[in-house]
Coordinates of C-alpha atoms in Angstrom, one line a residue:
Chain L
M1437 CA -10.9 23.6 3.1
K1438 CA -9.9 25.7 -0.1
E1439 CA -6.4 24.1 0.3
L1440 CA -8.0 20.5 0.7
R1441 CA -10.0 21.1 -2.4
C1442 CA -7.2 22.5 -4.5
V1443 CA -5.1 19.4 -3.7
A1444 CA -7.7 17.0 -4.4
K1445 CA -8.4 18.8 -7.7
K1446 CA -4.6 18.6 -8.7
E1447 CA -4.7 14.7 -7.6
I1448 CA -7.6 14.5 -9.9
M1449 CA -6.1 16.3 -13.0
D1450 CA -2.5 14.4 -12.5
N1451 CA -4.1 10.7 -12.3
I1452 CA -7.2 10.7 -14.3
R1453 CA -5.1 10.4 -17.6
N1454 CA -2.7 7.8 -15.9
K1455 CA -2.4 5.2 -18.7
W1456 CA -2.1 2.1 -16.3
I1457 CA -5.7 3.2 -14.7
I1458 CA -7.5 3.7 -18.0
F1459 CA -5.6 0.2 -19.0
S1460 CA -7.0 -1.6 -15.9
S1461 CA -10.4 0.0 -16.4
G1462 CA -10.5 -0.9 -19.7
I1463 CA -9.8 -4.8 -18.6
L1464 CA -12.4 -4.4 -16.0
V1465 CA -15.1 -3.5 -18.8
L1466 CA -13.9 -6.4 -21.1
L1467 CA -13.9 -8.9 -18.0
L1468 CA -17.4 -7.7 -17.1
L1469 CA -18.8 -7.9 -20.6
T1470 CA -17.1 -10.8 -21.8
S1471 CA -18.2 -13.0 -19.0
L1472 CA -21.7 -11.9 -19.2
F1473 CA -21.8 -12.6 -23.0
L1474 CA -19.7 -15.7 -23.4
M1475 CA -19.5 -17.6 -20.0
P1476 CA -21.6 -20.4 -20.4
S1477 CA -23.2 -20.0 -16.8
L1478 CA -23.8 -16.3 -17.5
K1479 CA -24.7 -16.0 -21.2
Y1480 CA -28.2 -17.3 -20.5
C1481 CA -28.6 -15.7 -16.9
A1482 CA -31.7 -13.5 -16.9
D1483 CA -31.2 -12.3 -13.3
F1484 CA -28.1 -10.1 -11.7
K1485 CA -29.0 -11.6 -8.4
E1486 CA -27.7 -14.7 -9.8
A1487 CA -24.9 -13.2 -11.6
I1488 CA -23.3 -11.0 -9.3
S1489 CA -21.3 -13.7 -7.6
Q1490 CA -19.5 -15.1 -10.5
L1491 CA -18.7 -11.6 -11.7
A1492 CA -17.3 -10.6 -8.1
K1493 CA -14.8 -13.4 -8.6
L1494 CA -13.6 -11.8 -12.0
V1495 CA -13.7 -8.2 -10.6
S1496 CA -11.8 -8.9 -7.1
P1497 CA -8.3 -9.1 -8.4
I1498 CA -8.6 -6.3 -10.7
V1499 CA -10.0 -3.6 -8.7
P1500 CA -7.4 -3.8 -5.9
I1501 CA -4.8 -3.3 -8.8
I1502 CA -6.3 -0.3 -10.0
A1503 CA -6.5 1.0 -6.2
L1504 CA -2.7 -0.1 -5.6
I1505 CA -1.7 1.8 -8.9
L1506 CA -3.3 5.0 -7.6
G1507 CA -2.0 4.7 -4.0
Y1508 CA 1.2 2.7 -4.1
A1509 CA 3.6 6.0 -5.0
S1510 CA 1.1 8.8 -4.3
I1511 CA 3.3 10.0 -1.4
A1512 CA 6.6 8.1 -1.9
R1513 CA 6.9 9.4 -5.6
E1514 CA 6.5 12.8 -4.5
I1515 CA 9.1 12.8 -1.7
E1516 CA 11.4 11.1 -4.3
S1517 CA 10.9 13.7 -7.1
G1518 CA 10.9 16.8 -4.9
T1519 CA 7.3 17.9 -5.4
M1520 CA 6.4 17.1 -2.0
E1521 CA 9.0 19.5 -0.8
A1522 CA 7.6 22.5 -2.7
L1523 CA 4.2 21.6 -1.8
V1524 CA 4.9 21.3 2.1
A1525 CA 6.7 24.8 1.8
M1526 CA 3.4 26.4 0.6
P1527 CA 0.8 27.5 3.0
I1528 CA -1.0 24.4 3.7
S1529 CA -0.8 21.9 6.5
R1530 CA 0.3 18.4 6.2
R1531 CA -3.2 17.0 7.0
E1532 CA -4.8 19.2 4.4
I1533 CA -2.1 17.6 2.0
I1534 CA -2.8 14.1 2.8
A1535 CA -6.8 14.7 3.1
G1536 CA -6.6 16.3 -0.3
K1537 CA -4.6 13.6 -1.9
F1538 CA -6.8 10.9 -0.5
L1539 CA -9.8 12.6 -1.8
G1540 CA -8.6 13.2 -5.2
L1541 CA -7.4 9.6 -5.4
L1542 CA -10.9 8.3 -4.0
A1543 CA -12.5 10.5 -6.7
V1544 CA -10.4 8.9 -9.5
L1545 CA -11.1 5.4 -8.1
V1546 CA -14.9 6.0 -8.1
I1547 CA -14.9 7.6 -11.6
S1548 CA -13.0 4.5 -12.9
I1549 CA -15.1 1.8 -11.3
S1550 CA -18.4 3.8 -12.0
I1551 CA -17.3 4.3 -15.9
S1552 CA -16.3 0.6 -16.0
F1553 CA -19.6 -0.6 -14.5
G1554 CA -21.5 2.2 -16.2
V1555 CA -20.4 1.1 -19.8
S1556 CA -21.2 -2.8 -19.0
A1557 CA -24.6 -1.7 -17.6
M1558 CA -25.5 0.2 -20.8
V1559 CA -24.1 -2.4 -23.2
I1560 CA -26.4 -4.9 -21.2
A1561 CA -29.4 -2.9 -21.1
F1562 CA -29.3 -2.2 -24.8
S1563 CA -28.5 -5.9 -25.7
R1564 CA -30.3 -8.4 -23.5
T1565 CA -32.9 -8.4 -20.7
M1566 CA -31.8 -8.8 -17.2
E1567 CA -33.9 -8.5 -14.0
N1568 CA -32.9 -7.0 -10.9
F1569 CA -30.6 -4.1 -12.2
S1570 CA -30.5 -2.7 -8.8
Y1571 CA -28.3 -5.6 -7.6
F1572 CA -25.8 -4.5 -10.1
F1573 CA -25.7 -1.0 -8.7
L1574 CA -25.2 -2.5 -5.1
F1575 CA -22.5 -4.7 -6.5
M1576 CA -20.8 -1.5 -8.0
L1577 CA -21.0 0.2 -4.3
Y1578 CA -19.5 -2.8 -2.6
T1579 CA -16.6 -2.9 -5.4
I1580 CA -16.0 0.7 -4.7
L1581 CA -15.8 -0.2 -1.0
L1582 CA -13.4 -3.1 -1.8
G1583 CA -11.2 -0.5 -4.0
S1584 CA -11.2 2.2 -1.4
S1585 CA -9.9 -0.2 1.4
F1586 CA -7.0 -1.2 -0.9
L1587 CA -6.6 2.5 -1.8
A1588 CA -6.2 3.4 2.0
L1589 CA -3.9 0.5 2.7
S1590 CA -1.5 1.3 -0.1
F1591 CA -1.8 5.1 0.6
F1592 CA -0.5 4.2 4.1
F1593 CA 2.4 2.0 2.9
S1594 CA 3.4 4.8 0.4
S1595 CA 3.9 7.4 3.5
L1596 CA 6.3 4.8 4.8
L1597 CA 8.7 4.9 1.9
R1598 CA 10.7 7.3 0.0
K1599 CA 11.1 5.5 -3.2
R1600 CA 8.9 4.5 -5.9
S1601 CA 10.5 1.0 -6.6
S1602 CA 10.2 0.0 -3.0
A1603 CA 6.5 1.1 -3.0
L1604 CA 6.0 -0.9 -6.2
I1605 CA 7.5 -4.1 -4.6
L1606 CA 5.2 -3.6 -1.6
A1607 CA 2.1 -2.9 -3.5
I1608 CA 2.8 -6.4 -5.5
F1609 CA 3.4 -8.1 -1.9
I1610 CA 0.0 -6.6 -1.0
W1611 CA -1.8 -7.8 -3.8
F1612 CA -0.4 -11.3 -3.3
F1613 CA -0.6 -11.4 0.4
F1614 CA -4.5 -10.6 0.4
N1615 CA -5.3 -12.7 -2.8
L1616 CA -3.2 -15.9 -2.3
I1617 CA -1.3 -15.8 1.3
M1618 CA -4.0 -14.9 3.7
P1619 CA -6.8 -17.2 2.2
L1620 CA -4.1 -19.9 2.4
I1621 CA -3.5 -19.0 6.1
Q1622 CA -7.2 -19.0 6.9
T1623 CA -7.8 -22.2 5.2
G1624 CA -4.7 -23.9 6.9
L1625 CA -6.1 -22.9 10.4
L1626 CA -9.5 -24.0 9.8
L1627 CA -7.8 -27.4 8.6
E1628 CA -5.6 -27.6 11.7
V1629 CA -7.8 -25.9 14.4
G1630 CA -11.5 -26.1 13.3
M1631 CA -11.3 -29.4 11.5
K1632 CA -14.0 -31.2 13.5
G1633 CA -16.7 -28.5 13.3
A1634 CA -15.9 -28.0 9.8
L1635 CA -16.6 -31.9 8.9
A1636 CA -19.9 -31.5 11.1
G1637 CA -20.9 -28.8 8.7
K1638 CA -20.2 -26.0 11.2
I1639 CA -17.8 -23.6 10.4
P1640 CA -16.0 -22.0 13.5
D1641 CA -17.1 -18.2 14.3
W1642 CA -13.5 -17.1 14.4
F1643 CA -13.2 -18.3 10.6
Y1644 CA -15.7 -15.4 9.9
A1645 CA -14.1 -13.2 12.2
L1646 CA -10.7 -13.5 10.3
D1647 CA -12.7 -12.2 7.1
F1648 CA -12.4 -9.0 8.8
L1649 CA -8.6 -8.8 8.2
N1650 CA -9.0 -9.2 4.5
P1651 CA -11.0 -6.8 2.4
L1652 CA -11.3 -9.6 -0.4
S1653 CA -12.8 -11.9 2.0
M1654 CA -15.5 -9.3 3.1
Y1655 CA -16.3 -8.2 -0.2
T1656 CA -17.0 -12.0 -1.4
S1657 CA -19.1 -12.3 1.6
L1658 CA -20.9 -9.3 1.0
V1659 CA -21.6 -10.1 -2.6
D1660 CA -22.7 -13.7 -1.7
M1661 CA -25.1 -12.3 0.9
L1662 CA -26.5 -9.9 -1.7
A1663 CA -27.1 -12.8 -4.2
G1664 CA -28.6 -14.7 -1.2
S1665 CA -26.1 -17.8 -1.3
A1666 CA -24.6 -17.3 2.0
K1667 CA -26.1 -19.3 4.6
N1668 CA -25.7 -20.3 8.3
L1669 CA -23.5 -17.3 9.3
P1670 CA -22.9 -16.2 12.7
S1671 CA -25.0 -13.1 14.2
F1672 CA -22.0 -10.7 13.9
Y1673 CA -21.4 -11.3 10.2
T1674 CA -24.1 -9.1 8.5
P1675 CA -23.8 -6.8 5.8
Y1676 CA -24.0 -3.9 8.1
S1677 CA -21.1 -5.3 9.9
L1678 CA -19.0 -5.8 6.8
V1679 CA -19.6 -2.4 5.6
A1680 CA -18.9 -0.8 9.1
V1681 CA -15.8 -2.8 8.9
F1682 CA -14.7 -1.5 5.5
L1683 CA -15.4 1.9 6.7
I1684 CA -13.2 1.3 9.6
W1685 CA -10.6 0.1 7.5
I1686 CA -10.5 3.0 5.3
L1687 CA -10.7 5.5 8.0
L1688 CA -7.8 3.6 10.2
F1689 CA -5.4 3.5 7.3
F1690 CA -6.2 7.1 6.4
L1691 CA -5.4 8.2 10.0
L1692 CA -2.2 6.0 10.1
T1693 CA -1.2 8.0 7.1
V1694 CA -1.9 11.3 8.5
L1695 CA 0.1 10.5 11.9
K1696 CA 2.9 9.2 9.9
F1697 CA 3.1 11.9 7.3
E1698 CA 2.9 14.7 10.1
R1699 CA 6.3 13.0 11.5
T1700 CA 8.1 12.7 8.1
D1701 CA 11.0 14.7 7.4
I1702 CA 10.7 15.9 3.7
Chain P
M395 CA 15.3 37.1 21.9
T396 CA 13.7 39.9 20.2
S397 CA 12.7 39.2 16.6
E398 CA 10.4 42.3 15.7
K399 CA 12.7 43.4 13.1
S400 CA 14.2 40.0 11.9
A401 CA 12.5 38.3 8.6
I402 CA 13.9 35.0 9.9
S403 CA 15.0 34.5 13.5
V404 CA 16.5 31.1 14.0
S405 CA 17.5 30.2 17.8
N406 CA 19.4 27.2 19.3
L407 CA 18.4 25.2 16.2
T408 CA 19.6 21.5 16.4
K409 CA 18.9 18.7 14.3
R410 CA 20.0 15.0 14.3
Y411 CA 19.7 12.3 11.7
G412 CA 20.4 9.2 13.9
N413 CA 24.1 9.6 15.3
L414 CA 24.8 12.3 12.9
L415 CA 24.1 16.0 14.2
A416 CA 23.6 17.7 11.3
V417 CA 22.9 21.2 12.8
D418 CA 24.5 22.1 16.4
G419 CA 22.4 24.8 18.1
I420 CA 23.1 27.7 15.6
H421 CA 21.5 31.3 16.2
F422 CA 21.0 33.7 13.5
K423 CA 18.9 36.6 12.5
V424 CA 17.9 37.8 9.1
Q425 CA 17.0 41.5 9.1
R426 CA 14.3 42.6 7.0
G427 CA 14.9 44.1 3.6
R428 CA 18.5 42.7 3.3
I429 CA 20.2 40.2 1.1
F430 CA 21.7 37.4 3.1
G431 CA 24.2 34.7 1.6
F432 CA 24.1 31.6 3.4
L433 CA 27.5 29.6 3.1
G434 CA 29.2 26.6 4.0
P435 CA 31.0 23.7 2.8
N436 CA 29.3 20.5 1.6
G437 CA 27.6 18.8 4.3
A438 CA 27.8 21.7 6.6
G439 CA 24.0 21.7 7.4
K440 CA 22.6 24.5 5.1
T441 CA 20.0 22.5 3.4
T442 CA 18.8 21.3 6.6
T443 CA 18.8 24.5 8.2
I444 CA 16.6 26.0 5.3
K445 CA 14.4 22.8 5.5
A446 CA 13.8 23.5 9.2
I447 CA 12.9 27.2 8.4
L448 CA 10.5 26.0 6.2
G449 CA 9.0 23.5 8.5
L450 CA 10.0 20.7 6.0
I451 CA 11.9 18.9 9.0
K452 CA 11.2 18.3 12.6
V453 CA 13.8 19.9 14.9
D454 CA 15.2 18.4 17.9
E455 CA 15.7 21.7 19.6
G456 CA 15.5 25.3 18.9
E457 CA 12.8 28.0 17.8
I458 CA 12.3 29.3 14.5
E459 CA 10.4 32.5 13.8
I460 CA 9.3 34.0 10.4
N461 CA 8.2 37.7 10.7
G462 CA 7.5 37.0 14.2
M463 CA 5.6 33.9 13.9
N464 CA 6.4 30.7 15.3
I465 CA 7.0 28.2 12.5
K466 CA 5.8 25.1 14.7
E467 CA 2.7 26.8 16.1
N468 CA 1.8 29.1 12.9
G469 CA 3.3 27.3 10.1
K470 CA 0.8 27.9 7.7
E471 CA 0.5 31.7 8.1
A472 CA 4.3 32.0 8.5
K473 CA 4.7 30.3 5.0
R474 CA 2.3 32.7 3.6
S475 CA 5.0 35.2 3.3
I476 CA 8.0 33.0 1.9
G477 CA 8.8 32.1 -1.5
Y478 CA 11.1 29.0 -1.9
L479 CA 13.4 27.9 -4.5
P480 CA 14.6 24.5 -3.8
E481 CA 18.0 23.1 -4.8
R482 CA 16.2 20.4 -6.6
I483 CA 13.1 21.9 -8.6
S484 CA 10.6 19.6 -9.6
F485 CA 6.9 19.7 -10.9
Y486 CA 4.1 17.4 -12.1
D487 CA 5.2 16.1 -15.4
N488 CA 1.6 15.2 -16.5
L489 CA 0.5 18.9 -16.0
T490 CA 1.2 21.9 -18.2
A491 CA 3.4 24.9 -16.9
L492 CA 0.2 27.0 -16.3
Q493 CA -1.6 24.2 -14.6
N494 CA 1.5 23.5 -12.3
L495 CA 1.8 27.2 -11.5
S496 CA -2.1 27.7 -11.1
F497 CA -2.0 24.9 -8.6
Y498 CA 0.5 26.6 -6.4
A499 CA -0.9 30.0 -7.0
E500 CA -4.2 28.8 -5.6
L501 CA -2.6 27.7 -2.5
K502 CA -0.9 31.1 -2.2
G503 CA -4.1 33.0 -3.0
S504 CA -2.7 34.4 -6.4
T505 CA -4.6 34.6 -9.4
N506 CA -4.4 32.6 -12.9
E507 CA -3.6 36.2 -14.3
E508 CA -0.6 36.6 -12.1
C509 CA 0.6 33.1 -13.1
K510 CA 0.5 33.9 -17.0
A511 CA 2.2 37.6 -16.3
L512 CA 5.1 35.6 -14.2
L513 CA 5.4 33.0 -17.1
E514 CA 5.8 35.8 -19.5
E515 CA 8.1 37.7 -17.2
I516 CA 10.6 34.7 -17.2
G517 CA 10.4 34.0 -20.6
L518 CA 8.1 31.0 -20.7
G519 CA 5.2 32.9 -22.1
Q520 CA 5.2 30.8 -25.4
V521 CA 5.2 27.4 -23.8
M522 CA 2.9 27.6 -20.9
N523 CA 0.5 25.3 -22.4
K524 CA 3.2 22.6 -22.7
K525 CA 3.3 19.8 -20.4
V526 CA 6.5 20.1 -17.9
R527 CA 7.7 16.7 -18.8
K528 CA 9.0 18.4 -22.4
F529 CA 10.7 21.1 -20.5
S530 CA 14.6 21.4 -20.4
R531 CA 16.6 21.7 -17.0
G532 CA 16.8 25.4 -17.7
M533 CA 13.1 25.8 -18.3
I534 CA 12.1 24.0 -15.4
Q535 CA 14.8 26.2 -13.2
R536 CA 12.8 29.3 -14.6
L537 CA 9.5 27.8 -13.9
G538 CA 10.9 27.1 -10.3
I539 CA 11.7 30.9 -10.1
A540 CA 8.0 31.8 -11.0
R541 CA 7.0 29.6 -8.7
S542 CA 9.1 31.2 -5.7
L543 CA 7.7 34.6 -6.7
L544 CA 4.0 33.7 -6.6
G545 CA 2.1 36.0 -4.3
D546 CA 4.7 38.6 -3.9
P547 CA 6.6 37.2 -1.0
D548 CA 8.3 39.2 1.6
I549 CA 10.8 36.6 2.2
L550 CA 12.6 34.9 -0.7
I551 CA 14.5 31.5 0.1
L552 CA 16.8 30.2 -2.4
D553 CA 19.0 27.2 -2.3
E554 CA 21.4 27.3 -5.3
P555 CA 19.4 29.2 -7.6
S556 CA 21.8 29.5 -10.4
T557 CA 22.2 25.6 -10.7
G558 CA 21.3 24.6 -14.2
L559 CA 20.8 28.0 -15.5
D560 CA 22.2 29.3 -18.7
P561 CA 24.2 32.5 -18.3
E562 CA 21.1 34.7 -19.7
G563 CA 18.9 32.9 -17.0
S564 CA 21.6 33.6 -14.5
L565 CA 21.8 37.2 -15.1
L566 CA 17.8 37.3 -15.0
V567 CA 18.0 35.8 -11.6
K568 CA 20.4 38.3 -10.7
E569 CA 18.4 41.2 -11.7
K570 CA 15.2 39.9 -10.6
L571 CA 16.6 39.7 -6.8
R572 CA 18.1 43.1 -6.9
S573 CA 14.6 44.7 -8.0
L574 CA 12.6 42.5 -5.5
N575 CA 15.2 43.4 -2.7
G576 CA 14.8 47.3 -4.1
K577 CA 11.0 46.7 -3.2
G578 CA 11.8 45.6 0.3
C579 CA 11.8 41.7 -0.1
T580 CA 14.3 39.8 2.2
I581 CA 16.4 37.5 0.3
F582 CA 18.1 34.4 2.0
L583 CA 20.4 32.8 -0.5
S584 CA 22.5 29.4 -0.3
S585 CA 25.0 29.2 -2.9
H586 CA 28.5 27.5 -3.5
I587 CA 29.5 30.2 -6.0
L588 CA 31.0 32.6 -3.8
A589 CA 31.3 35.4 -6.6
E590 CA 27.6 35.3 -6.9
V591 CA 27.0 35.8 -3.4
Q592 CA 29.5 38.4 -3.3
A593 CA 27.8 40.3 -6.2
I594 CA 24.4 40.1 -4.9
C595 CA 24.6 40.0 -0.9
S596 CA 25.3 42.4 1.7
D597 CA 25.4 40.1 4.5
V598 CA 26.6 36.3 5.0
I599 CA 26.1 33.7 7.4
I600 CA 28.9 31.1 7.2
I601 CA 28.4 27.8 8.9
N602 CA 30.6 24.5 9.2
K603 CA 29.9 21.1 10.5
G604 CA 26.5 22.4 11.8
K605 CA 28.0 25.4 13.7
L606 CA 27.8 28.8 13.1
V607 CA 31.2 30.2 12.3
A608 CA 30.7 33.8 11.0
E609 CA 27.9 36.2 10.4
G610 CA 27.6 39.8 9.4
R611 CA 28.2 42.4 6.6
I612 CA 31.0 41.2 4.3
E613 CA 33.1 44.4 5.0
D614 CA 32.7 44.0 8.5
L615 CA 33.9 40.2 8.5
S616 CA 37.1 41.4 6.4
R617 CA 37.8 43.8 8.8
K618 CA 37.4 41.4 11.7
L619 CA 39.4 38.7 9.8
E620 CA 42.2 41.4 9.1
I621 CA 41.7 40.7 5.3
K622 CA 42.4 44.1 3.7
P623 CA 42.1 45.7 0.5
K624 CA 44.9 45.9 -1.8
I625 CA 45.4 49.2 -4.3
T626 CA 48.0 48.6 -7.2
I627 CA 49.0 51.9 -8.6
S628 CA 50.8 52.6 -11.8
L629 CA 53.0 55.5 -12.3
D630 CA 54.9 56.6 -15.3
E631 CA 58.0 56.5 -13.3
K632 CA 59.7 54.5 -10.5
P633 CA 58.4 56.4 -7.2
P634 CA 61.3 57.9 -4.9
E635 CA 61.9 55.7 -1.6
N636 CA 60.6 58.7 0.7
I637 CA 57.4 58.8 -1.0
L638 CA 57.2 55.0 -0.1
N639 CA 58.2 55.6 3.3
E640 CA 55.6 58.7 3.6
L641 CA 52.9 56.2 2.4
S642 CA 53.9 53.5 5.2
N643 CA 53.7 56.0 7.8
M644 CA 50.2 57.2 7.0
Q645 CA 47.4 55.8 9.5
G646 CA 45.5 52.7 8.1
I647 CA 48.1 51.5 5.9
Y648 CA 49.7 48.1 6.6
K649 CA 51.9 47.4 3.8
V650 CA 53.5 49.4 1.0
E651 CA 55.8 47.5 -1.7
G652 CA 57.4 49.2 -4.7
K653 CA 57.8 47.1 -7.9
G654 CA 59.6 49.5 -10.4
S655 CA 56.7 51.9 -11.7
L656 CA 54.1 50.2 -9.6
I657 CA 53.1 50.4 -6.0
E658 CA 51.0 47.9 -4.0
V659 CA 49.2 49.1 -1.1
T660 CA 47.6 47.2 1.6
C661 CA 45.2 49.5 3.7
E662 CA 41.9 50.1 5.3
P663 CA 39.2 50.7 2.7
E664 CA 38.6 54.3 4.0
V665 CA 42.2 55.5 3.1
K666 CA 42.4 54.5 -0.4
V667 CA 41.5 57.8 -1.6
D668 CA 44.0 59.2 0.6
V669 CA 46.6 57.4 -1.0
L670 CA 45.9 58.7 -4.4
I671 CA 45.6 62.1 -3.3
H672 CA 49.0 61.9 -1.3
L673 CA 50.7 60.6 -4.7
K674 CA 49.0 63.4 -6.7
K675 CA 50.3 66.0 -4.2
S676 CA 53.9 64.6 -4.4
G677 CA 53.9 65.4 -8.0
L678 CA 53.6 61.9 -9.3
K679 CA 51.7 61.0 -12.5
I680 CA 49.2 58.1 -12.0
K681 CA 48.7 56.3 -15.2
D682 CA 46.3 53.7 -13.7
F683 CA 45.2 52.1 -10.6
E684 CA 43.3 48.9 -9.6
T685 CA 41.4 48.2 -6.3
R686 CA 41.1 44.5 -5.2
T687 CA 38.6 44.4 -2.4
P688 CA 38.8 41.2 -0.2
S689 CA 37.2 38.4 -1.9
L690 CA 34.4 36.3 -0.2
E691 CA 36.6 33.4 -1.1
K692 CA 39.4 34.7 1.3
I693 CA 36.8 35.3 3.9
F694 CA 35.1 32.2 3.7
M695 CA 38.1 29.9 3.6
K696 CA 39.6 31.9 6.7
C697 CA 36.4 31.3 8.6
I698 CA 36.1 27.8 7.9
K699 CA 39.7 27.4 9.1
E700 CA 39.5 29.2 12.1
G701 CA 35.9 27.8 12.9
S702 CA 37.3 24.2 12.5

């Protein structure tokens, strides 16, 4: 346990001052504030419940970037630079190294999102009146889930590679895949297979089930459910099932990383 | 295999990388309190063996014990007694020298005070709060040495410790190694600088193409390989022929050559003094003499040649 805490602490110290994390967190604050103060649809909106769906569309591309920056090279970079060799030679198990690193990175992600949302919330609280502030808090928790799933994913892919440059290319691909390619595939399948039902106003259940394979779709659905704008959903598609699948995503990729790293020659 | 007295015991170690057999069933033991030189040409399997000892790679076959503890079953405990200086030393660039060392110290159960003392001792006391990214190669090497000494290890494994060090740093390493060995620390040193190995080590292990080709004390190996010491004696006059013949007939002497007032004698190490006494008793005046012990380079080359 002491070893795990020690690695997590080092990971926080090493990443908290990462200029790219600070930069993307700044962009997140800027996006939240400029949209709430300048976007016509949000400028006069007095209820967070109405605002969060639109805010989620702005936040959803940025948060995965923060998570990917944190995770993409976390293992590959250490193997490439040689610091992993020194670490594995210390009296610490490989599981403790991976768990410590993941917890440390998760802490940096949570701190980064909490500060971005916290700063935005404070500016809003002092400058205008908005109802349902608790929705903004839940919105932040869902955003942390989104970021954590991308962190787990990039952490796993980082364990497969030995070079930072390859890890960066893979991280860019992951972002494009979940932001653009997967929604296109999902829509294409709907048009090809489920067109009749869609035209009759009934989207097939399998289309919702496919959402479980994309954290961004799950996030959008969760926020829409929170805002009350999601209707005619299948019975298995609830906030609880979505949160559960998010947690399974995080745990699954974390465990895969542990399994891979235990077998990696350093 | 009994490993009670061995600091490191390697048995039938085999490691393949795809079709390449990097280490081919090697066995050796490193006795406690000794300084072992681990030698071999590039690609011989030295780093693979070291990495296997430290549990950095998964081996295909074989067993490794550290102080009697199996590295596979009890790796964490076994590694507590090891200090390791890798060939390629690196640290976390965003952290200071002290933060870096404190991180490893916490894992080893050492204190922050020990870190500061070590940094002072290796000459980095003034820059301990500087970020490592601003360090020169020599400074990083010194920091690596400090890391390997954390927690007073029983066994020190060094892979090319003098790479990148200035002469002062190199001397510091040698002195440190001798002083640690004096306190009972076992040292396992891989180096391509044979003179350095000869100056520090009592024993050597030589591998080539993944196979063990020689193991033992340097004197024993030179005797086994029939590489004899040579004494060159300078006299104030040309020695008479009968004296040279008498020397040639002495036990333990292999070759005697007279070159003017110089005599070159190839002999067993034990009879070097007898040669000088005999010349003195014969009434010859010895101006000077020089003893050349068999160089590790010669032993190494012969082992590699015979091994392959």
